[in-house]
């Protein structure tokens, strides 16, 4: 964060820095600051964690969609990563490290863009960079505990550029059928409860987004949009920068090999959600320009809530989206994240708890600022008040939340 702040000041010609500043600050951040004594994290626990980390036969990975960590044999973990990399339609092995080439190409375009606009709109790429790296989180809620592959992009030269492009392009996303939060989704309570409810889940959306096609879609929405002025970037330059940030995603693997993702946006890229929303938004525009939109259709990235007249209409919508895209879906006649129910021909909502939820939160006995803990309590109260459409459901959710907080070391008392 300090490096970013200094670079922003330098971009405004407020100060200048030496080339060695970034590695010096990074080295400073890694310096040992001495011993830290904790009454909770005991010496025995610290030694046990260190011993576990040293074991080469065990790998510790975070579980997907839950706060838990999982232990997996290293051989099984490697086998699952190898199986993912064996898909030659998605991944290609590299013989040469392309980091310097990517850095040079991106820097050349950035320099041209800044010169053309007579201002520094994109920060130059300076310093040392390396390849991204592949790891996987365990899907504990699915049979066989498959891995969710993630390619960390933080070490690559285009990471900061991708974040900047994401910020520039976000206002142009087609949001007609898209929601950005569960609170926004709660507007469906104004809808009638007549019909069939279903949720459509896009399978592996990020890795199945066709990059070239999506870049073309972005160009149309950004430069042929009559409602908004385009950014102060030439279309060819923006197209090139998006191509560099998405089509050049080299990474190292658990075996030290170098790979490149052939198509789709890498899980871990700052542009992943942006590309997914542009692509899905365009698909929805095509579908609903030719077919009637159902009673309710709301999407949050890759999760779609549909309220239609019948199951046949839901199936028809699914088939139309499949016909206009390269995606696959799973369909469930229920909802995600927010639980939606029919009550007296109206839609009612309450908090939905996934099966993977371990009912854990920031522990009340943890050594951290008090306002961290008060914010945790307030978040559960706000969620109960906003997500539940009846006082009865609100009271039940507050009871559940208070019990969970008590189990996690808080002193909570509900007063009617």
XYZ file of C-alpha atoms in Angstrom:
416
model
C 0.000 0.000 0.000
C 2.862 2.368 0.787
C 4.499 1.611 -2.575
C 1.208 2.280 -4.398
C 0.732 5.594 -2.584
C 4.266 6.732 -3.400
C 3.870 5.754 -7.051
C 0.640 7.747 -7.290
C 2.429 10.829 -5.931
C 5.259 10.256 -8.379
C 2.775 9.979 -11.251
C 1.482 13.438 -10.309
C 5.061 14.823 -10.350
C 4.838 15.596 -6.631
C 7.986 13.604 -5.868
C 10.583 11.403 -7.510
C 12.015 8.110 -6.301
C 15.074 6.007 -6.968
C 14.762 2.679 -8.774
C 15.778 0.741 -5.664
C 12.882 2.057 -3.561
C 10.482 -0.840 -4.182
C 12.918 -3.677 -3.295
C 14.105 -1.686 -0.261
C 10.563 -1.272 1.052
C 9.780 -4.931 0.413
C 12.929 -5.956 2.288
C 11.961 -3.653 5.159
C 8.525 -5.274 5.340
C 10.082 -8.718 5.713
C 12.473 -7.779 8.526
C 12.088 -9.564 11.852
C 10.666 -7.151 14.428
C 11.500 -9.246 17.443
C 9.449 -11.601 19.563
C 5.727 -11.262 20.149
C 4.154 -12.812 23.197
C 0.541 -13.956 23.007
C -1.599 -15.453 25.759
C -3.725 -17.252 23.132
C -1.210 -18.402 20.540
C 0.989 -20.390 22.877
C 4.529 -21.602 22.303
C 3.277 -25.182 22.037
C 0.751 -24.226 19.351
C 3.400 -22.313 17.427
C 5.766 -25.292 17.530
C 2.992 -27.671 16.459
C 2.145 -25.444 13.479
C 5.817 -25.253 12.505
C 6.162 -29.037 12.711
C 3.074 -29.505 10.564
C 4.395 -27.055 7.981
C 7.684 -28.961 7.743
C 5.969 -32.224 6.853
C 6.424 -32.832 3.155
C 3.820 -35.617 3.034
C 0.962 -33.269 4.092
C -0.345 -30.137 2.394
C -2.591 -27.643 4.197
C -5.117 -25.886 1.964
C -8.043 -23.586 2.606
C -11.454 -25.087 1.918
C -13.616 -23.368 -0.697
C -16.676 -21.446 0.550
C -15.932 -21.995 4.235
C -13.548 -20.794 6.933
C -11.992 -24.236 7.421
C -8.589 -25.516 6.401
C -8.089 -29.051 5.155
C -5.197 -31.484 5.357
C -4.520 -33.509 2.216
C -1.689 -35.871 1.382
C 0.812 -34.036 -0.802
C 0.792 -36.830 -3.353
C -2.995 -36.597 -3.761
C -2.820 -32.789 -3.934
C -0.181 -32.980 -6.686
C -2.220 -35.579 -8.576
C -5.261 -33.316 -8.596
C -3.206 -30.354 -9.837
C -1.641 -32.563 -12.524
C -5.126 -33.602 -13.660
C -6.132 -29.948 -14.031
C -2.984 -29.129 -16.033
C -3.526 -32.151 -18.299
C -6.349 -30.276 -20.074
C -4.397 -29.171 -23.163
C -7.332 -27.060 -24.331
C -6.763 -24.816 -21.303
C -3.059 -25.053 -20.442
C 0.183 -25.156 -22.427
C 3.642 -25.800 -21.028
C 6.300 -23.121 -21.650
C 9.985 -23.604 -22.245
C 10.971 -19.931 -21.704
C 10.063 -17.423 -18.988
C 8.105 -14.657 -20.794
C 7.987 -12.191 -17.860
C 10.432 -9.680 -19.355
C 8.689 -9.792 -22.747
C 5.302 -9.121 -21.117
C 6.779 -6.293 -19.064
C 8.360 -4.715 -22.145
C 5.209 -5.003 -24.301
C 2.930 -3.587 -21.603
C 5.356 -0.751 -20.804
C 5.569 0.192 -24.506
C 1.770 0.493 -24.823
C 1.453 2.353 -21.509
C 4.108 4.865 -22.587
C 2.280 5.455 -25.890
C -1.071 5.878 -24.119
C 0.302 8.390 -21.616
C 2.096 10.340 -24.376
C -1.062 10.489 -26.520
C -3.177 11.872 -23.679
C -0.451 14.260 -22.479
C -0.841 12.915 -18.953
C 0.012 9.860 -16.895
C -3.203 7.846 -16.735
C -1.535 4.462 -16.418
C 1.396 3.889 -14.096
C 4.570 2.706 -15.839
C 5.717 -0.828 -15.112
C 8.971 -0.646 -13.159
C 10.835 -3.010 -10.871
C 11.308 -6.758 -10.730
C 8.505 -9.208 -11.397
C 8.073 -12.951 -11.659
C 5.629 -15.576 -12.849
C 2.311 -16.184 -11.181
C 1.823 -19.444 -9.328
C -0.828 -22.143 -9.298
C -2.512 -23.552 -6.211
C -5.848 -25.132 -5.427
C -8.463 -24.759 -2.717
C -10.435 -27.812 -1.675
C -14.134 -28.029 -2.568
C -15.132 -29.816 0.620
C -18.838 -29.547 -0.236
C -18.444 -31.680 -3.385
C -17.887 -35.411 -3.707
C -14.235 -36.343 -3.976
C -13.082 -32.930 -2.712
C -11.997 -31.583 -6.139
C -9.687 -28.560 -6.339
C -10.661 -25.033 -7.331
C -7.579 -23.959 -9.336
C -6.350 -20.429 -8.646
C -3.506 -18.710 -10.498
C -2.163 -15.926 -8.314
C -1.354 -12.893 -10.449
C 0.161 -10.659 -7.773
C 3.813 -11.186 -8.830
C 3.258 -10.601 -12.580
C 4.057 -7.243 -14.256
C 0.483 -6.650 -15.450
C -1.249 -7.103 -12.067
C -1.463 -3.381 -11.185
C -2.386 -2.543 -14.786
C -5.237 -5.083 -14.709
C -6.581 -3.520 -11.492
C -6.464 -0.066 -13.124
C -8.289 -1.291 -16.248
C -10.915 -2.936 -14.048
C -11.601 0.409 -12.369
C -11.818 2.224 -15.729
C -14.190 -0.295 -17.331
C -16.530 -1.107 -14.436
C -19.008 1.711 -15.228
C -19.621 0.235 -18.714
C -20.725 -3.227 -17.535
C -24.293 -4.011 -18.729
C -26.077 -4.147 -15.360
C -29.662 -4.492 -16.589
C -30.107 -7.969 -15.092
C -27.097 -7.966 -12.779
C -27.021 -7.221 -9.045
C -23.905 -6.268 -7.129
C -24.920 -7.305 -3.596
C -27.434 -9.366 -1.643
C -29.085 -6.144 -0.438
C -29.779 -5.149 -4.048
C -31.141 -8.634 -4.718
C -33.694 -8.162 -1.914
C -35.698 -5.871 -4.214
C -37.330 -9.051 -5.557
C -39.598 -8.930 -2.495
C -41.706 -6.467 -4.473
C -42.461 -9.235 -7.002
C -45.478 -11.504 -6.944
C -45.002 -14.990 -5.551
C -46.754 -16.627 -8.516
C -44.773 -19.127 -10.583
C -41.689 -21.330 -10.294
C -38.424 -20.282 -8.638
C -35.081 -21.700 -9.714
C -31.370 -20.970 -9.517
C -28.980 -21.447 -12.417
C -25.304 -21.849 -11.605
C -22.752 -21.347 -14.388
C -20.106 -24.078 -14.353
C -16.526 -22.693 -14.159
C -17.517 -19.321 -15.608
C -14.112 -17.606 -15.355
C -12.132 -20.323 -17.119
C -14.827 -20.768 -19.799
C -15.199 -17.106 -20.763
C -13.938 -16.787 -24.378
C -11.343 -14.026 -24.022
C -11.177 -12.769 -27.636
C -14.955 -12.628 -27.950
C -15.304 -10.888 -24.581
C -12.701 -8.248 -25.468
C -14.766 -7.529 -28.596
C -17.902 -7.271 -26.434
C -16.128 -4.825 -24.107
C -15.111 -2.650 -27.083
C -18.741 -2.467 -28.227
C -20.086 -1.513 -24.800
C -17.320 1.020 -24.160
C -16.948 2.739 -27.539
C -20.394 2.253 -29.124
C -22.411 3.054 -25.999
C -24.562 6.130 -26.603
C -25.331 6.580 -22.899
C -21.734 7.076 -21.716
C -18.648 8.741 -23.082
C -15.709 6.389 -23.706
C -12.580 6.695 -21.540
C -9.600 8.793 -22.620
C -7.979 5.769 -24.265
C -7.736 4.809 -27.911
C -9.733 1.676 -28.704
C -6.717 -0.121 -30.199
C -4.633 0.650 -27.112
C -7.298 -0.613 -24.717
C -7.758 -3.775 -26.765
C -4.007 -4.423 -26.719
C -3.744 -3.842 -22.975
C -6.659 -6.185 -22.238
C -5.090 -8.794 -24.471
C -1.744 -8.516 -22.659
C -3.402 -8.772 -19.228
C -5.537 -11.819 -20.056
C -3.831 -13.773 -22.839
C -0.427 -13.633 -21.172
C -0.919 -15.438 -17.857
C 2.247 -17.518 -17.335
C 2.634 -19.278 -14.010
C 4.728 -21.839 -12.203
C 3.355 -25.098 -10.884
C 3.912 -27.256 -7.831
C 6.573 -29.134 -9.778
C 8.459 -26.003 -10.854
C 7.218 -26.151 -14.454
C 6.105 -23.085 -16.411
C 2.645 -23.038 -17.967
C 0.371 -20.636 -19.788
C -3.434 -20.564 -19.714
C -4.661 -20.785 -23.313
C -8.180 -19.380 -22.932
C -10.513 -18.158 -20.259
C -9.654 -15.656 -17.544
C -7.396 -16.961 -14.805
C -8.949 -17.393 -11.370
C -6.987 -14.792 -9.427
C -6.912 -12.162 -12.169
C -8.288 -8.690 -11.268
C -10.151 -8.817 -14.615
C -11.949 -12.102 -13.897
C -15.212 -10.677 -12.551
C -15.174 -7.853 -15.118
C -14.910 -10.234 -18.082
C -17.524 -12.567 -16.590
C -20.031 -9.730 -16.140
C -19.454 -8.305 -19.627
C -19.822 -11.718 -21.258
C -22.922 -12.735 -19.296
C -24.457 -9.283 -19.784
C -24.044 -9.531 -23.549
C -25.470 -13.066 -23.617
C -28.522 -11.882 -21.668
C -29.009 -8.944 -24.035
C -29.039 -11.337 -26.995
C -31.405 -13.791 -25.330
C -33.956 -11.281 -24.050
C -33.962 -9.252 -27.263
C -35.435 -12.322 -28.960
C -37.396 -13.933 -26.125
C -39.644 -12.693 -23.365
C -37.893 -12.048 -20.069
C -39.365 -14.124 -17.184
C -41.175 -12.574 -14.239
C -37.874 -12.129 -12.365
C -34.334 -12.632 -13.609
C -31.400 -11.542 -11.444
C -27.754 -12.553 -11.718
C -24.794 -12.126 -9.377
C -21.698 -12.971 -11.486
C -22.323 -16.704 -12.108
C -25.436 -17.287 -9.958
C -28.829 -16.612 -11.542
C -32.203 -16.409 -9.808
C -35.234 -16.985 -12.033
C -38.925 -16.690 -11.279
C -40.926 -18.008 -14.229
C -44.447 -19.208 -14.975
C -43.384 -22.866 -15.073
C -40.435 -25.257 -15.044
C -40.756 -25.477 -18.830
C -40.057 -21.744 -19.082
C -37.003 -22.113 -16.847
C -35.718 -24.914 -19.094
C -36.377 -22.777 -22.173
C -34.352 -19.886 -20.692
C -31.503 -22.255 -19.900
C -31.497 -23.602 -23.466
C -31.519 -20.118 -24.965
C -28.529 -19.052 -22.848
C -26.711 -22.223 -23.854
C -27.429 -21.513 -27.523
C -26.005 -17.982 -27.296
C -22.927 -18.867 -25.221
C -20.193 -21.430 -24.622
C -21.332 -22.196 -21.078
C -22.923 -25.023 -19.113
C -25.370 -24.699 -16.212
C -26.696 -26.616 -13.285
C -30.316 -25.908 -12.329
C -31.864 -26.146 -8.887
C -35.414 -25.199 -8.054
C -34.331 -23.114 -5.048
C -32.175 -20.000 -4.457
C -28.662 -19.164 -3.263
C -27.199 -16.835 -0.592
C -30.579 -15.266 0.226
C -33.341 -17.808 0.900
C -36.469 -16.915 -1.098
C -39.878 -18.349 -0.174
C -43.462 -17.959 -1.342
C -45.809 -16.524 1.293
C -49.432 -15.685 0.444
C -48.619 -15.233 -3.252
C -45.708 -12.960 -2.416
C -41.968 -13.475 -2.145
C -40.440 -13.501 1.322
C -36.730 -13.620 2.103
C -34.508 -14.637 4.972
C -30.844 -15.463 5.545
C -29.645 -18.579 3.731
C -26.935 -20.652 5.419
C -24.927 -22.969 3.186
C -24.207 -26.539 4.220
C -20.477 -25.710 4.322
C -20.980 -22.966 6.915
C -19.155 -24.000 10.110
C -20.854 -21.266 12.195
C -17.511 -19.620 12.916
C -16.579 -15.946 12.963
C -13.912 -13.664 14.449
C -13.438 -15.140 17.920
C -14.457 -12.960 20.860
C -11.318 -13.969 22.786
C -8.994 -13.080 19.938
C -6.243 -10.495 20.429
C -7.339 -7.673 18.142
C -8.873 -4.166 18.418
C -12.260 -4.093 20.147
C -13.917 -2.364 17.197
C -13.138 -5.461 15.057
C -15.399 -7.439 17.383
C -18.174 -4.833 17.608
C -18.193 -4.617 13.805
C -18.618 -8.399 13.643
C -21.685 -8.249 15.897
C -23.167 -5.308 13.981
C -22.724 -7.152 10.669
C -24.874 -10.061 11.892
C -27.528 -7.684 13.207
C -27.624 -5.674 9.970
C -27.883 -8.852 7.908
C -30.831 -10.125 9.945
C -32.637 -6.790 9.627
C -32.004 -6.392 5.892
C -32.397 -9.987 4.648
C -35.457 -11.070 6.643
C -38.770 -9.778 5.335
C -40.818 -10.598 8.470
C -40.233 -9.837 12.131
C -40.627 -13.526 12.985
C -37.782 -14.511 10.634
C -35.705 -11.566 11.867
C -36.106 -12.697 15.473
C -35.185 -16.293 14.588
C -32.106 -15.152 12.700
C -31.025 -12.892 15.579
C -31.418 -15.867 17.943
C -29.252 -18.030 15.672
C -26.660 -15.268 15.285
C -26.483 -14.584 19.024
C -26.027 -18.281 19.797
C -23.247 -18.515 17.217
C -21.530 -15.433 18.662
C -21.772 -16.904 22.179
C -20.208 -20.133 20.882
C -17.376 -18.027 19.457
C -16.532 -16.301 22.734
C -18.863 -13.253 22.783
C -21.109 -12.101 25.632
C -24.453 -11.480 23.918
C -27.918 -10.802 25.336
C -31.048 -10.272 23.247
C -33.606 -7.857 24.690
C -37.127 -7.808 23.231
